[in-house]
Amino acid sequence: SAVISQKPSRDICQRGTSLTIQCQVDSQVTMMFWYRQQPGQSLTLIATANQGSEATYESGFVIDKFPISRPNLTFSTLTVSNMSPEDSSIYLCSVEEGFEAFFGQGTRLTVV
Amino acid sequence: AQSVTQLGSHVSVSEGALVLLRCNYSSSVPPYLFWYVQYPNQGLQLLLKYTTGATLVKGINGFEAEFKKSETSFHLTKPSAHMSDAAEYFCAVMHNNAGNMLTFGGGTRLMVKP
């Protein structure tokens, strides 16, 4: 099973700033997924990140707000740009292996 | 398009009582179905999954779920609740024809009373 390390685990940020979240996997994976979990709610897919190509964003999410990098098969970053309090959420990185999804511990972001 | 509905955003049971968390899905293709648990301030942990084969699947911590195609359901059960079962539970369907991403239900918070 894949082991995912995500950092930071939590952060408190000022509005208008940006935060980059890192996701490291202990094996090579084709696709990595980024989810958002708003307070008290379920997980919503932000985008799918393939190595060597542009990320694919879901409806309601745009690259300017959530730029993603995928420089190799074990690493990805998600940036939350120009943050507002509405961006306060848990952000989770995920990979799929053998029809099972594995998740990082999440990054709990609070924007003040 | 796939979707997942979890009936009951909050479920409260007494310790030792039966746990039943409901999940219904819609899918245009045979689904892969999952239950995840999220303890406070933690990530998601897989409880169990159905891909093919036996429709009654057993997971960790005494949980099991049954895939019922005729009812498009995948309800999660545990015969006897324990205080440590208090957590958020998510049902999910995998889009195995679209990059294997997951669509999650809204989640059910399970509370266990002593």
GROMACS .gro file of C-alpha atoms in nm:
model
  226
    1SER     CA    1   0.000   0.000   0.000
    2ALA     CA    2   0.113   0.349  -0.080
    3VAL     CA    3   0.232   0.573   0.199
    4ILE     CA    4   0.173   0.944   0.151
    5SER     CA    5   0.346   1.222   0.339
    6GLN     CA    6   0.179   1.557   0.323
    7LYS     CA    7   0.303   1.883   0.464
    8PRO     CA    8   0.242   2.111   0.628
    9SER     CA    9  -0.009   1.935   0.849
   10ARG     CA   10  -0.169   2.265   0.938
   11ASP     CA   11  -0.117   2.634   0.888
   12ILE     CA   12  -0.277   2.965   0.969
   13CYS     CA   13  -0.237   3.217   0.689
   14GLN     CA   14  -0.321   3.578   0.625
   15ARG     CA   15  -0.576   3.656   0.359
   16GLY     CA   16  -0.422   3.751   0.026
   17THR     CA   17  -0.122   3.524   0.070
   18SER     CA   18  -0.053   3.185  -0.087
   19LEU     CA   19   0.030   2.847   0.061
   20THR     CA   20   0.195   2.554  -0.114
   21ILE     CA   21   0.113   2.206   0.008
   22GLN     CA   22   0.349   1.921  -0.067
   23CYS     CA   23   0.262   1.557  -0.122
   24GLN     CA   24   0.525   1.283  -0.135
   25VAL     CA   25   0.445   0.920  -0.217
   26ASP     CA   26   0.671   0.626  -0.139
   27SER     CA   27   0.612   0.467  -0.480
   28GLN     CA   28   0.573   0.584  -0.837
   29VAL     CA   29   0.214   0.656  -0.933
   30THR     CA   30   0.063   0.778  -1.254
   31MET     CA   31  -0.207   0.998  -1.113
   32MET     CA   32  -0.236   1.197  -0.797
   33PHE     CA   33  -0.554   1.360  -0.678
   34TRP     CA   34  -0.615   1.670  -0.469
   35TYR     CA   35  -0.932   1.700  -0.260
   36ARG     CA   36  -1.080   1.974  -0.047
   37GLN     CA   37  -1.285   1.909   0.263
   38GLN     CA   38  -1.462   2.220   0.384
   39PRO     CA   39  -1.560   2.236   0.751
   40GLY     CA   40  -1.823   1.977   0.834
   41GLN     CA   41  -1.852   1.863   0.475
   42SER     CA   42  -1.746   1.581   0.250
   43LEU     CA   43  -1.451   1.564   0.014
   44THR     CA   44  -1.461   1.736  -0.321
   45LEU     CA   45  -1.212   1.664  -0.595
   46ILE     CA   46  -1.014   1.970  -0.696
   47ALA     CA   47  -0.799   1.825  -0.971
   48THR     CA   48  -0.615   1.524  -1.105
   49ALA     CA   49  -0.242   1.562  -1.158
   50ASN     CA   50  -0.056   1.354  -1.413
   51GLN     CA   51   0.319   1.366  -1.443
   52GLY     CA   52   0.430   1.556  -1.749
   53SER     CA   53   0.100   1.718  -1.833
   54GLU     CA   54  -0.131   1.990  -1.712
   55ALA     CA   55  -0.357   1.903  -1.424
   56THR     CA   56  -0.723   1.842  -1.497
   57TYR     CA   57  -0.951   2.060  -1.286
   58GLU     CA   58  -1.304   1.983  -1.177
   59SER     CA   59  -1.590   2.221  -1.224
   60GLY     CA   60  -1.560   2.516  -0.990
   61PHE     CA   61  -1.182   2.499  -0.957
   62VAL     CA   62  -0.936   2.690  -1.175
   63ILE     CA   63  -0.565   2.676  -1.228
   64ASP     CA   64  -0.506   3.038  -1.132
   65LYS     CA   65  -0.649   2.975  -0.787
   66PHE     CA   66  -0.511   2.623  -0.736
   67PRO     CA   67  -0.196   2.577  -0.943
   68ILE     CA   68  -0.058   2.226  -0.928
   69SER     CA   69   0.286   2.093  -1.006
   70ARG     CA   70   0.375   1.731  -1.079
   71PRO     CA   71   0.748   1.722  -1.150
   72ASN     CA   72   0.789   1.345  -1.112
   73LEU     CA   73   0.600   1.025  -1.035
   74THR     CA   74   0.630   1.054  -0.656
   75PHE     CA   75   0.568   1.419  -0.583
   76SER     CA   76   0.309   1.691  -0.632
   77THR     CA   77   0.228   2.032  -0.492
   78LEU     CA   78  -0.096   2.224  -0.464
   79THR     CA   79  -0.088   2.599  -0.412
   80VAL     CA   80  -0.383   2.786  -0.270
   81SER     CA   81  -0.343   3.135  -0.410
   82ASN     CA   82  -0.466   3.473  -0.292
   83MET     CA   83  -0.637   3.311   0.003
   84SER     CA   84  -0.959   3.425   0.162
   85PRO     CA   85  -1.136   3.289   0.472
   86GLU     CA   86  -1.355   3.080   0.241
   87ASP     CA   87  -1.046   2.876   0.156
   88SER     CA   88  -1.025   2.749   0.513
   89SER     CA   89  -1.048   2.374   0.466
   90ILE     CA   90  -0.860   2.050   0.487
   91TYR     CA   91  -0.671   1.973   0.169
   92LEU     CA   92  -0.590   1.609   0.100
   93CYS     CA   93  -0.361   1.441  -0.145
   94SER     CA   94  -0.456   1.096  -0.272
   95VAL     CA   95  -0.324   0.823  -0.500
   96GLU     CA   96  -0.491   0.516  -0.641
   97GLU     CA   97  -0.327   0.178  -0.639
   98GLY     CA   98  -0.499  -0.150  -0.714
   99PHE     CA   99  -0.845   0.010  -0.707
  100GLU     CA  100  -0.785   0.148  -0.362
  101ALA     CA  101  -0.733   0.512  -0.280
  102PHE     CA  102  -0.475   0.614  -0.024
  103PHE     CA  103  -0.477   0.951   0.145
  104GLY     CA  104  -0.230   1.176   0.310
  105GLN     CA  105  -0.306   1.305   0.658
  106GLY     CA  106  -0.429   1.630   0.512
  107THR     CA  107  -0.337   1.994   0.554
  108ARG     CA  108  -0.568   2.189   0.779
  109LEU     CA  109  -0.567   2.546   0.650
  110THR     CA  110  -0.713   2.839   0.838
  111VAL     CA  111  -0.721   3.177   0.666
  112VAL     CA  112  -0.758   3.481   0.888
  113ALA     CA  113  -2.229   1.025  -1.391
  114GLN     CA  114  -2.179   0.863  -1.056
  115SER     CA  115  -2.323   0.998  -0.734
  116VAL     CA  116  -2.339   0.882  -0.374
  117THR     CA  117  -2.605   0.954  -0.114
  118GLN     CA  118  -2.561   0.884   0.253
  119LEU     CA  119  -2.886   0.894   0.443
  120GLY     CA  120  -2.843   1.065   0.775
  121SER     CA  121  -2.564   1.312   0.833
  122HIS     CA  122  -2.563   1.216   1.201
  123VAL     CA  123  -2.633   0.876   1.355
  124SER     CA  124  -2.633   0.812   1.728
  125VAL     CA  125  -2.625   0.465   1.882
  126SER     CA  126  -2.565   0.326   2.227
  127GLU     CA  127  -2.253   0.131   2.301
  128GLY     CA  128  -2.316  -0.234   2.213
  129ALA     CA  129  -2.598  -0.156   1.972
  130LEU     CA  130  -2.609  -0.228   1.602
  131VAL     CA  131  -2.450   0.026   1.373
  132LEU     CA  132  -2.617   0.082   1.034
  133LEU     CA  133  -2.492   0.355   0.804
  134ARG     CA  134  -2.676   0.386   0.475
  135CYS     CA  135  -2.526   0.446   0.135
  136ASN     CA  136  -2.695   0.451  -0.204
  137TYR     CA  137  -2.520   0.515  -0.530
  138SER     CA  138  -2.594   0.578  -0.890
  139SER     CA  139  -2.360   0.458  -1.158
  140SER     CA  140  -2.380   0.392  -1.528
  141VAL     CA  141  -2.127   0.110  -1.502
  142PRO     CA  142  -2.063  -0.160  -1.242
  143PRO     CA  143  -1.927   0.035  -0.950
  144TYR     CA  144  -1.635  -0.006  -0.720
  145LEU     CA  145  -1.759   0.095  -0.375
  146PHE     CA  146  -1.574   0.200  -0.064
  147TRP     CA  147  -1.625   0.298   0.295
  148TYR     CA  148  -1.372   0.526   0.461
  149VAL     CA  149  -1.349   0.639   0.821
  150GLN     CA  150  -1.209   0.968   0.939
  151TYR     CA  151  -1.123   1.012   1.303
  152PRO     CA  152  -1.098   1.365   1.439
  153ASN     CA  153  -0.801   1.556   1.301
  154GLN     CA  154  -0.687   1.260   1.094
  155GLY     CA  155  -0.686   1.155   0.731
  156LEU     CA  156  -0.908   0.894   0.572
  157GLN     CA  157  -0.865   0.525   0.641
  158LEU     CA  158  -1.014   0.253   0.425
  159LEU     CA  159  -1.263   0.036   0.611
  160LEU     CA  160  -1.359  -0.194   0.326
  161LYS     CA  161  -1.420  -0.207  -0.046
  162TYR     CA  162  -1.622  -0.392  -0.305
  163THR     CA  163  -1.482  -0.445  -0.651
  164THR     CA  164  -1.598  -0.786  -0.773
  165GLY     CA  165  -1.695  -1.124  -0.631
  166ALA     CA  166  -1.867  -1.179  -0.299
  167THR     CA  167  -2.120  -0.909  -0.231
  168LEU     CA  168  -2.074  -0.920   0.145
  169VAL     CA  169  -1.740  -0.770   0.228
  170LYS     CA  170  -1.573  -0.759   0.564
  171GLY     CA  171  -1.347  -0.481   0.673
  172ILE     CA  172  -1.143  -0.370   0.966
  173ASN     CA  173  -1.271  -0.314   1.318
  174GLY     CA  174  -1.564  -0.555   1.275
  175PHE     CA  175  -1.738  -0.358   1.001
  176GLU     CA  176  -1.897  -0.516   0.697
  177ALA     CA  177  -2.102  -0.400   0.403
  178GLU     CA  178  -2.319  -0.567   0.145
  179PHE     CA  179  -2.340  -0.466  -0.217
  180LYS     CA  180  -2.700  -0.494  -0.336
  181LYS     CA  181  -2.719  -0.418  -0.704
  182SER     CA  182  -3.101  -0.432  -0.717
  183GLU     CA  183  -3.120  -0.167  -0.446
  184THR     CA  184  -2.808   0.026  -0.558
  185SER     CA  185  -2.699   0.018  -0.198
  186PHE     CA  186  -2.383  -0.047  -0.001
  187HIS     CA  187  -2.484  -0.008   0.363
  188LEU     CA  188  -2.224  -0.037   0.637
  189THR     CA  189  -2.296  -0.238   0.950
  190LYS     CA  190  -2.135  -0.345   1.272
  191PRO     CA  191  -2.313  -0.574   1.518
  192SER     CA  192  -2.196  -0.399   1.833
  193ALA     CA  193  -2.082  -0.040   1.854
  194HIS     CA  194  -1.779   0.059   2.055
  195MET     CA  195  -1.697   0.402   2.185
  196SER     CA  196  -1.391   0.406   1.963
  197ASP     CA  197  -1.616   0.382   1.654
  198ALA     CA  198  -1.720   0.744   1.695
  199ALA     CA  199  -1.598   0.911   1.377
  200GLU     CA  200  -1.704   1.039   1.037
  201TYR     CA  201  -1.780   0.774   0.777
  202PHE     CA  202  -1.772   0.830   0.403
  203CYS     CA  203  -1.912   0.610   0.131
  204ALA     CA  204  -1.748   0.652  -0.208
  205VAL     CA  205  -1.771   0.521  -0.563
  206MET     CA  206  -1.475   0.492  -0.792
  207HIS     CA  207  -1.498   0.611  -1.150
  208ASN     CA  208  -1.307   0.322  -1.296
  209ASN     CA  209  -1.364   0.453  -1.643
  210ALA     CA  210  -1.235   0.803  -1.571
  211GLY     CA  211  -0.897   0.785  -1.407
  212ASN     CA  212  -1.008   0.601  -1.093
  213MET     CA  213  -1.106   0.913  -0.903
  214LEU     CA  214  -1.351   0.888  -0.614
  215THR     CA  215  -1.686   1.053  -0.566
  216PHE     CA  216  -1.778   1.077  -0.200
  217GLY     CA  217  -2.108   1.085  -0.022
  218GLY     CA  218  -2.180   1.364   0.220
  219GLY     CA  219  -2.056   1.168   0.518
  220THR     CA  220  -2.223   1.038   0.833
  221ARG     CA  221  -2.103   1.132   1.176
  222LEU     CA  222  -2.144   0.836   1.409
  223MET     CA  223  -2.185   0.913   1.776
  224VAL     CA  224  -2.170   0.637   2.035
  225LYS     CA  225  -2.336   0.691   2.370
  226PRO     CA  226  -2.215   0.508   2.680
   0.00000   0.00000   0.00000
